[in-house]
Amino acid sequence: GENVEQHPSTLSVQEGDSAVIKCTYSDSASNYFPWYKQELGKRPQLIIDIRSNVGEKKDQRIAVTLNKTAKHFSLHITETQPEDSAVYFCAAFTGTASKLTFGTGTRLQVTL
Amino acid sequence: GAVVSQHPSWVICKSGTSVKIECRSLDFQATTMFWYRQFPKQSLMLMATSNEGSKATYEQGVEKDKFLINHASLTLSTLTVTSAHPEDSSFYICSAVQDNSNQPQHFGDGTRLSIL
């Protein structure tokens, strides 16, 4: 089945700096890659997603890139703010298995 | 749009009790619902996939007789943890999708289950 690896597990940046989180996946049949932000005790919130026919997508301070050949995708957050502090999960959806596989998560801390 | 309601949000009960958690899609019809379990500081682990009107598909290692799933309508799926024990204490989250071939999944608020 699909295996999603995520790095780093923790990331501390200063306010205003950029943050990058990277994920790799194993199943070439995966075709949809969402990123979720989860605050403590709350639901995962979709912040951006990308489909396999697109290489890059941007939404204000957040961008995602996808390299299908290398089977990796990354989340980029620019001009980080304290409210960006949370745990971020990448995920890969495999149509053949019809399920979403999550990465292990990255705890992002934005310091003043 | 795409709101998923999950109840209860928090349950504390004695060992041996059965607990039912409800997951409702409020403004769309969900052909597929998913149940996840999340232990502290860990990722979301898929427990089972529930399709309306058919038996749930359980992930490897998840006991189907312990975690009963019913998806009787296009807007409601329930997870019943039978004879719960302390090791079942976790954060259970459901998600729903209108068309499983066309994500994204929409998550409920989760249920924190504590078994004493």
PDB file of C-alpha atoms in Angstrom:
ATOM      1  CA  GLY A   1       0.000   0.000   0.000  1.00  0.00           C
ATOM      2  CA  GLU A   2       0.865   3.667  -0.042  1.00  0.00           C
ATOM      3  CA  ASN A   3       3.556   4.964   2.293  1.00  0.00           C
ATOM      4  CA  VAL A   4       3.959   8.686   2.957  1.00  0.00           C
ATOM      5  CA  GLU A   5       7.039  10.052   4.672  1.00  0.00           C
ATOM      6  CA  GLN A   6       7.164  13.595   6.014  1.00  0.00           C
ATOM      7  CA  HIS A   7      10.086  15.766   7.143  1.00  0.00           C
ATOM      8  CA  PRO A   8      10.964  17.463   9.360  1.00  0.00           C
ATOM      9  CA  SER A   9       9.009  16.293  12.389  1.00  0.00           C
ATOM     10  CA  THR A  10       9.507  19.653  14.092  1.00  0.00           C
ATOM     11  CA  LEU A  11      10.300  23.041  12.610  1.00  0.00           C
ATOM     12  CA  SER A  12      10.924  26.296  14.398  1.00  0.00           C
ATOM     13  CA  VAL A  13      11.128  29.540  12.443  1.00  0.00           C
ATOM     14  CA  GLN A  14      11.092  33.194  13.306  1.00  0.00           C
ATOM     15  CA  GLU A  15       8.100  35.291  12.409  1.00  0.00           C
ATOM     16  CA  GLY A  16       8.404  36.518   8.848  1.00  0.00           C
ATOM     17  CA  ASP A  17      10.658  33.679   7.723  1.00  0.00           C
ATOM     18  CA  SER A  18       9.621  30.938   5.325  1.00  0.00           C
ATOM     19  CA  ALA A  19       8.851  27.347   6.272  1.00  0.00           C
ATOM     20  CA  VAL A  20       9.153  24.310   4.022  1.00  0.00           C
ATOM     21  CA  ILE A  21       7.791  20.850   4.748  1.00  0.00           C
ATOM     22  CA  LYS A  22       8.557  17.933   2.454  1.00  0.00           C
ATOM     23  CA  CYS A  23       6.778  14.662   1.776  1.00  0.00           C
ATOM     24  CA  THR A  24       7.493  11.631  -0.355  1.00  0.00           C
ATOM     25  CA  TYR A  25       5.073   8.945  -1.428  1.00  0.00           C
ATOM     26  CA  SER A  26       5.540   5.457  -2.785  1.00  0.00           C
ATOM     27  CA  ASP A  27       2.526   4.657  -4.959  1.00  0.00           C
ATOM     28  CA  SER A  28       2.759   6.128  -8.453  1.00  0.00           C
ATOM     29  CA  ALA A  29      -1.027   5.708  -8.741  1.00  0.00           C
ATOM     30  CA  SER A  30      -1.608   8.411  -6.110  1.00  0.00           C
ATOM     31  CA  ASN A  31      -3.221  11.385  -7.798  1.00  0.00           C
ATOM     32  CA  TYR A  32      -4.333  13.845  -5.135  1.00  0.00           C
ATOM     33  CA  PHE A  33      -2.217  15.466  -2.431  1.00  0.00           C
ATOM     34  CA  PRO A  34      -3.840  17.605   0.274  1.00  0.00           C
ATOM     35  CA  TRP A  35      -2.181  19.424   3.140  1.00  0.00           C
ATOM     36  CA  TYR A  36      -3.930  19.763   6.484  1.00  0.00           C
ATOM     37  CA  LYS A  37      -3.313  22.043   9.454  1.00  0.00           C
ATOM     38  CA  GLN A  38      -4.329  20.695  12.835  1.00  0.00           C
ATOM     39  CA  GLU A  39      -4.418  22.657  16.057  1.00  0.00           C
ATOM     40  CA  LEU A  40      -4.375  20.816  19.357  1.00  0.00           C
ATOM     41  CA  GLY A  41      -7.564  18.850  19.934  1.00  0.00           C
ATOM     42  CA  LYS A  42      -9.206  20.088  16.765  1.00  0.00           C
ATOM     43  CA  ARG A  43     -10.087  18.745  13.358  1.00  0.00           C
ATOM     44  CA  PRO A  44      -7.599  18.753  10.481  1.00  0.00           C
ATOM     45  CA  GLN A  45      -8.290  21.722   8.242  1.00  0.00           C
ATOM     46  CA  LEU A  46      -7.532  21.579   4.542  1.00  0.00           C
ATOM     47  CA  ILE A  47      -5.208  24.451   3.677  1.00  0.00           C
ATOM     48  CA  ILE A  48      -4.222  23.605   0.121  1.00  0.00           C
ATOM     49  CA  ASP A  49      -4.257  20.655  -2.244  1.00  0.00           C
ATOM     50  CA  ILE A  50      -2.832  19.678  -5.590  1.00  0.00           C
ATOM     51  CA  ARG A  51      -3.752  17.114  -8.186  1.00  0.00           C
ATOM     52  CA  SER A  52      -1.336  15.035 -10.185  1.00  0.00           C
ATOM     53  CA  ASN A  53      -1.841  16.971 -13.410  1.00  0.00           C
ATOM     54  CA  VAL A  54      -0.521  20.172 -11.816  1.00  0.00           C
ATOM     55  CA  GLY A  55       3.054  20.958 -10.762  1.00  0.00           C
ATOM     56  CA  GLU A  56       2.483  23.934  -8.524  1.00  0.00           C
ATOM     57  CA  LYS A  57      -0.347  25.740  -6.790  1.00  0.00           C
ATOM     58  CA  LYS A  58      -0.369  28.910  -4.741  1.00  0.00           C
ATOM     59  CA  ASP A  59      -2.868  30.508  -2.390  1.00  0.00           C
ATOM     60  CA  GLN A  60      -1.640  33.758  -0.837  1.00  0.00           C
ATOM     61  CA  ARG A  61       1.203  32.822   1.549  1.00  0.00           C
ATOM     62  CA  ILE A  62       0.884  29.105   0.957  1.00  0.00           C
ATOM     63  CA  ALA A  63       2.158  27.134  -2.012  1.00  0.00           C
ATOM     64  CA  VAL A  64       2.523  23.467  -2.858  1.00  0.00           C
ATOM     65  CA  THR A  65       4.796  21.877  -5.441  1.00  0.00           C
ATOM     66  CA  LEU A  66       4.565  18.360  -6.837  1.00  0.00           C
ATOM     67  CA  ASN A  67       7.241  16.333  -8.590  1.00  0.00           C
ATOM     68  CA  LYS A  68       5.552  13.192  -9.896  1.00  0.00           C
ATOM     69  CA  THR A  69       8.737  11.714 -11.278  1.00  0.00           C
ATOM     70  CA  ALA A  70      10.489  11.880  -7.940  1.00  0.00           C
ATOM     71  CA  LYS A  71       7.262  11.201  -6.040  1.00  0.00           C
ATOM     72  CA  HIS A  72       7.610  14.119  -3.693  1.00  0.00           C
ATOM     73  CA  PHE A  73       5.632  17.208  -2.832  1.00  0.00           C
ATOM     74  CA  SER A  74       6.313  20.155  -0.605  1.00  0.00           C
ATOM     75  CA  LEU A  75       4.462  22.827   1.335  1.00  0.00           C
ATOM     76  CA  HIS A  76       5.872  26.342   1.391  1.00  0.00           C
ATOM     77  CA  ILE A  77       4.657  28.983   3.828  1.00  0.00           C
ATOM     78  CA  THR A  78       6.038  32.469   3.371  1.00  0.00           C
ATOM     79  CA  GLU A  79       5.971  35.397   5.801  1.00  0.00           C
ATOM     80  CA  THR A  80       5.099  33.104   8.674  1.00  0.00           C
ATOM     81  CA  GLN A  81       2.968  34.398  11.526  1.00  0.00           C
ATOM     82  CA  PRO A  82       2.479  33.085  15.086  1.00  0.00           C
ATOM     83  CA  GLU A  83      -0.982  31.828  14.123  1.00  0.00           C
ATOM     84  CA  ASP A  84       0.670  29.493  11.612  1.00  0.00           C
ATOM     85  CA  SER A  85       1.944  27.470  14.588  1.00  0.00           C
ATOM     86  CA  ALA A  86       0.265  24.047  14.430  1.00  0.00           C
ATOM     87  CA  VAL A  87       0.845  20.512  13.245  1.00  0.00           C
ATOM     88  CA  TYR A  88       0.816  20.093   9.469  1.00  0.00           C
ATOM     89  CA  PHE A  89       0.032  16.812   7.738  1.00  0.00           C
ATOM     90  CA  CYS A  90       0.587  15.918   4.129  1.00  0.00           C
ATOM     91  CA  ALA A  91      -1.451  13.130   2.571  1.00  0.00           C
ATOM     92  CA  ALA A  92      -1.694  11.154  -0.638  1.00  0.00           C
ATOM     93  CA  PHE A  93      -4.882   9.787  -2.131  1.00  0.00           C
ATOM     94  CA  THR A  94      -4.712   6.586  -4.127  1.00  0.00           C
ATOM     95  CA  GLY A  95      -7.693   6.086  -6.379  1.00  0.00           C
ATOM     96  CA  THR A  96      -7.140   2.364  -6.755  1.00  0.00           C
ATOM     97  CA  ALA A  97      -7.323   1.894  -2.986  1.00  0.00           C
ATOM     98  CA  SER A  98      -9.782   4.775  -2.578  1.00  0.00           C
ATOM     99  CA  LYS A  99      -8.174   6.070   0.571  1.00  0.00           C
ATOM    100  CA  LEU A 100      -6.034   8.833   1.963  1.00  0.00           C
ATOM    101  CA  THR A 101      -2.686   8.035   3.590  1.00  0.00           C
ATOM    102  CA  PHE A 102      -1.294  10.662   5.953  1.00  0.00           C
ATOM    103  CA  GLY A 103       2.271  11.613   6.649  1.00  0.00           C
ATOM    104  CA  THR A 104       3.597  11.594  10.201  1.00  0.00           C
ATOM    105  CA  GLY A 105       3.123  15.309  10.729  1.00  0.00           C
ATOM    106  CA  THR A 106       5.317  18.378  11.258  1.00  0.00           C
ATOM    107  CA  ARG A 107       5.013  20.518  14.329  1.00  0.00           C
ATOM    108  CA  LEU A 108       5.635  24.098  13.192  1.00  0.00           C
ATOM    109  CA  GLN A 109       6.419  26.740  15.752  1.00  0.00           C
ATOM    110  CA  VAL A 110       6.655  30.361  14.703  1.00  0.00           C
ATOM    111  CA  THR A 111       8.468  32.464  17.263  1.00  0.00           C
ATOM    112  CA  LEU A 112       8.358  36.225  17.676  1.00  0.00           C
TER     113      LEU A 112
ATOM    114  CA  GLY B   1     -20.587  24.380   2.584  1.00  0.00           C
ATOM    115  CA  ALA B   2     -19.313  20.827   3.161  1.00  0.00           C
ATOM    116  CA  VAL B   3     -19.923  20.689   6.894  1.00  0.00           C
ATOM    117  CA  VAL B   4     -19.470  17.457   8.802  1.00  0.00           C
ATOM    118  CA  SER B   5     -20.900  17.202  12.308  1.00  0.00           C
ATOM    119  CA  GLN B   6     -19.573  14.653  14.787  1.00  0.00           C
ATOM    120  CA  HIS B   7     -21.077  13.808  18.171  1.00  0.00           C
ATOM    121  CA  PRO B   8     -20.286  13.518  20.950  1.00  0.00           C
ATOM    122  CA  SER B   9     -17.158  15.635  21.161  1.00  0.00           C
ATOM    123  CA  TRP B  10     -16.012  14.082  24.432  1.00  0.00           C
ATOM    124  CA  VAL B  11     -16.857  10.846  26.202  1.00  0.00           C
ATOM    125  CA  ILE B  12     -15.631   9.448  29.491  1.00  0.00           C
ATOM    126  CA  CYS B  13     -16.907   6.024  30.460  1.00  0.00           C
ATOM    127  CA  LYS B  14     -16.084   2.905  32.407  1.00  0.00           C
ATOM    128  CA  SER B  15     -14.238  -0.053  30.970  1.00  0.00           C
ATOM    129  CA  GLY B  16     -16.613  -2.534  29.328  1.00  0.00           C
ATOM    130  CA  THR B  17     -19.036   0.127  28.125  1.00  0.00           C
ATOM    131  CA  SER B  18     -20.023   0.450  24.469  1.00  0.00           C
ATOM    132  CA  VAL B  19     -19.819   3.916  22.969  1.00  0.00           C
ATOM    133  CA  LYS B  20     -21.515   5.163  19.801  1.00  0.00           C
ATOM    134  CA  ILE B  21     -20.143   8.077  17.792  1.00  0.00           C
ATOM    135  CA  GLU B  22     -22.182   9.749  15.060  1.00  0.00           C
ATOM    136  CA  CYS B  23     -20.914  11.443  11.930  1.00  0.00           C
ATOM    137  CA  ARG B  24     -23.295  13.498   9.811  1.00  0.00           C
ATOM    138  CA  SER B  25     -22.810  15.395   6.587  1.00  0.00           C
ATOM    139  CA  LEU B  26     -25.035  18.454   6.977  1.00  0.00           C
ATOM    140  CA  ASP B  27     -25.186  20.016   3.551  1.00  0.00           C
ATOM    141  CA  PHE B  28     -24.183  17.295   1.141  1.00  0.00           C
ATOM    142  CA  GLN B  29     -24.752  13.616   0.525  1.00  0.00           C
ATOM    143  CA  ALA B  30     -21.749  11.529   1.450  1.00  0.00           C
ATOM    144  CA  THR B  31     -21.358   8.365  -0.560  1.00  0.00           C
ATOM    145  CA  THR B  32     -18.280   7.514   1.461  1.00  0.00           C
ATOM    146  CA  MET B  33     -17.303   8.217   5.051  1.00  0.00           C
ATOM    147  CA  PHE B  34     -14.025   7.414   6.734  1.00  0.00           C
ATOM    148  CA  TRP B  35     -13.178   6.742  10.356  1.00  0.00           C
ATOM    149  CA  TYR B  36      -9.750   7.614  11.698  1.00  0.00           C
ATOM    150  CA  ARG B  37      -8.068   7.203  15.051  1.00  0.00           C
ATOM    151  CA  GLN B  38      -5.384   9.545  16.304  1.00  0.00           C
ATOM    152  CA  PHE B  39      -3.262   8.857  19.374  1.00  0.00           C
ATOM    153  CA  PRO B  40      -1.495  11.781  21.107  1.00  0.00           C
ATOM    154  CA  LYS B  41       1.240  13.359  18.992  1.00  0.00           C
ATOM    155  CA  GLN B  42       0.670  10.878  16.195  1.00  0.00           C
ATOM    156  CA  SER B  43      -0.811  10.981  12.746  1.00  0.00           C
ATOM    157  CA  LEU B  44      -4.298  10.040  11.630  1.00  0.00           C
ATOM    158  CA  MET B  45      -4.634   6.327  11.029  1.00  0.00           C
ATOM    159  CA  LEU B  46      -7.468   5.106   8.849  1.00  0.00           C
ATOM    160  CA  MET B  47      -9.601   2.518  10.613  1.00  0.00           C
ATOM    161  CA  ALA B  48     -12.269   1.837   8.019  1.00  0.00           C
ATOM    162  CA  THR B  49     -14.031   3.099   4.936  1.00  0.00           C
ATOM    163  CA  SER B  50     -17.793   3.194   5.018  1.00  0.00           C
ATOM    164  CA  ASN B  51     -19.957   3.241   1.902  1.00  0.00           C
ATOM    165  CA  GLU B  52     -23.673   3.911   2.155  1.00  0.00           C
ATOM    166  CA  GLY B  53     -25.708   0.736   2.089  1.00  0.00           C
ATOM    167  CA  SER B  54     -22.794  -1.678   2.173  1.00  0.00           C
ATOM    168  CA  LYS B  55     -20.442  -3.221   4.697  1.00  0.00           C
ATOM    169  CA  ALA B  56     -17.487  -1.186   5.834  1.00  0.00           C
ATOM    170  CA  THR B  57     -13.991  -2.005   4.662  1.00  0.00           C
ATOM    171  CA  TYR B  58     -11.622  -2.281   7.613  1.00  0.00           C
ATOM    172  CA  GLU B  59      -7.887  -1.618   7.560  1.00  0.00           C
ATOM    173  CA  GLN B  60      -5.511  -4.360   8.536  1.00  0.00           C
ATOM    174  CA  GLY B  61      -5.313  -4.787  12.290  1.00  0.00           C
ATOM    175  CA  VAL B  62      -8.661  -3.136  13.043  1.00  0.00           C
ATOM    176  CA  GLU B  63     -11.141  -5.530  14.641  1.00  0.00           C
ATOM    177  CA  LYS B  64     -14.456  -5.266  12.840  1.00  0.00           C
ATOM    178  CA  ASP B  65     -16.339  -6.926  15.713  1.00  0.00           C
ATOM    179  CA  LYS B  66     -15.000  -4.349  18.143  1.00  0.00           C
ATOM    180  CA  PHE B  67     -15.462  -1.266  15.982  1.00  0.00           C
ATOM    181  CA  LEU B  68     -18.912  -1.567  14.460  1.00  0.00           C
ATOM    182  CA  ILE B  69     -19.644   0.783  11.606  1.00  0.00           C
ATOM    183  CA  ASN B  70     -23.049   1.507  10.140  1.00  0.00           C
ATOM    184  CA  HIS B  71     -23.671   3.785   7.163  1.00  0.00           C
ATOM    185  CA  ALA B  72     -27.423   3.573   6.822  1.00  0.00           C
ATOM    186  CA  SER B  73     -27.995   6.787   4.897  1.00  0.00           C
ATOM    187  CA  LEU B  74     -26.132   9.222   2.682  1.00  0.00           C
ATOM    188  CA  THR B  75     -25.777  11.645   5.578  1.00  0.00           C
ATOM    189  CA  LEU B  76     -25.070   9.460   8.600  1.00  0.00           C
ATOM    190  CA  SER B  77     -22.426   6.972   9.638  1.00  0.00           C
ATOM    191  CA  THR B  78     -21.935   5.635  13.153  1.00  0.00           C
ATOM    192  CA  LEU B  79     -18.977   4.019  14.871  1.00  0.00           C
ATOM    193  CA  THR B  80     -19.652   1.901  17.934  1.00  0.00           C
ATOM    194  CA  VAL B  81     -16.724   0.936  20.112  1.00  0.00           C
ATOM    195  CA  THR B  82     -17.921  -2.213  21.826  1.00  0.00           C
ATOM    196  CA  SER B  83     -16.724  -3.256  25.267  1.00  0.00           C
ATOM    197  CA  ALA B  84     -14.262  -0.389  25.359  1.00  0.00           C
ATOM    198  CA  HIS B  85     -11.048  -0.713  27.353  1.00  0.00           C
ATOM    199  CA  PRO B  86      -8.444   1.888  28.390  1.00  0.00           C
ATOM    200  CA  GLU B  87      -6.290   1.087  25.350  1.00  0.00           C
ATOM    201  CA  ASP B  88      -9.193   2.239  23.149  1.00  0.00           C
ATOM    202  CA  SER B  89      -8.837   5.745  24.562  1.00  0.00           C
ATOM    203  CA  SER B  90      -8.027   7.994  21.626  1.00  0.00           C
ATOM    204  CA  PHE B  91      -9.245  10.813  19.392  1.00  0.00           C
ATOM    205  CA  TYR B  92     -11.658   9.427  16.790  1.00  0.00           C
ATOM    206  CA  ILE B  93     -12.334  11.551  13.709  1.00  0.00           C
ATOM    207  CA  CYS B  94     -14.698  10.947  10.841  1.00  0.00           C
ATOM    208  CA  SER B  95     -14.587  12.440   7.389  1.00  0.00           C
ATOM    209  CA  ALA B  96     -16.993  12.449   4.485  1.00  0.00           C
ATOM    210  CA  VAL B  97     -16.722  12.853   0.766  1.00  0.00           C
ATOM    211  CA  GLN B  98     -19.439  13.345  -1.805  1.00  0.00           C
ATOM    212  CA  ASP B  99     -17.607  11.419  -4.471  1.00  0.00           C
ATOM    213  CA  ASN B 100     -14.634   9.322  -3.408  1.00  0.00           C
ATOM    214  CA  SER B 101     -12.993   9.744  -6.774  1.00  0.00           C
ATOM    215  CA  ASN B 102     -13.124  13.488  -6.325  1.00  0.00           C
ATOM    216  CA  GLN B 103     -11.618  14.515  -3.017  1.00  0.00           C
ATOM    217  CA  PRO B 104     -11.215  16.478  -0.692  1.00  0.00           C
ATOM    218  CA  GLN B 105     -12.461  14.862   2.466  1.00  0.00           C
ATOM    219  CA  HIS B 106     -14.279  17.024   4.988  1.00  0.00           C
ATOM    220  CA  PHE B 107     -13.555  16.247   8.629  1.00  0.00           C
ATOM    221  CA  GLY B 108     -15.744  16.276  11.685  1.00  0.00           C
ATOM    222  CA  ASP B 109     -14.600  17.882  14.938  1.00  0.00           C
ATOM    223  CA  GLY B 110     -13.534  14.562  16.412  1.00  0.00           C
ATOM    224  CA  THR B 111     -14.502  12.657  19.543  1.00  0.00           C
ATOM    225  CA  ARG B 112     -12.141  12.352  22.456  1.00  0.00           C
ATOM    226  CA  LEU B 113     -12.800   8.992  24.079  1.00  0.00           C
ATOM    227  CA  SER B 114     -11.452   8.284  27.543  1.00  0.00           C
ATOM    228  CA  ILE B 115     -12.015   4.857  29.068  1.00  0.00           C
ATOM    229  CA  LEU B 116     -11.432   4.580  32.802  1.00  0.00           C
TER     230      LEU B 116
END
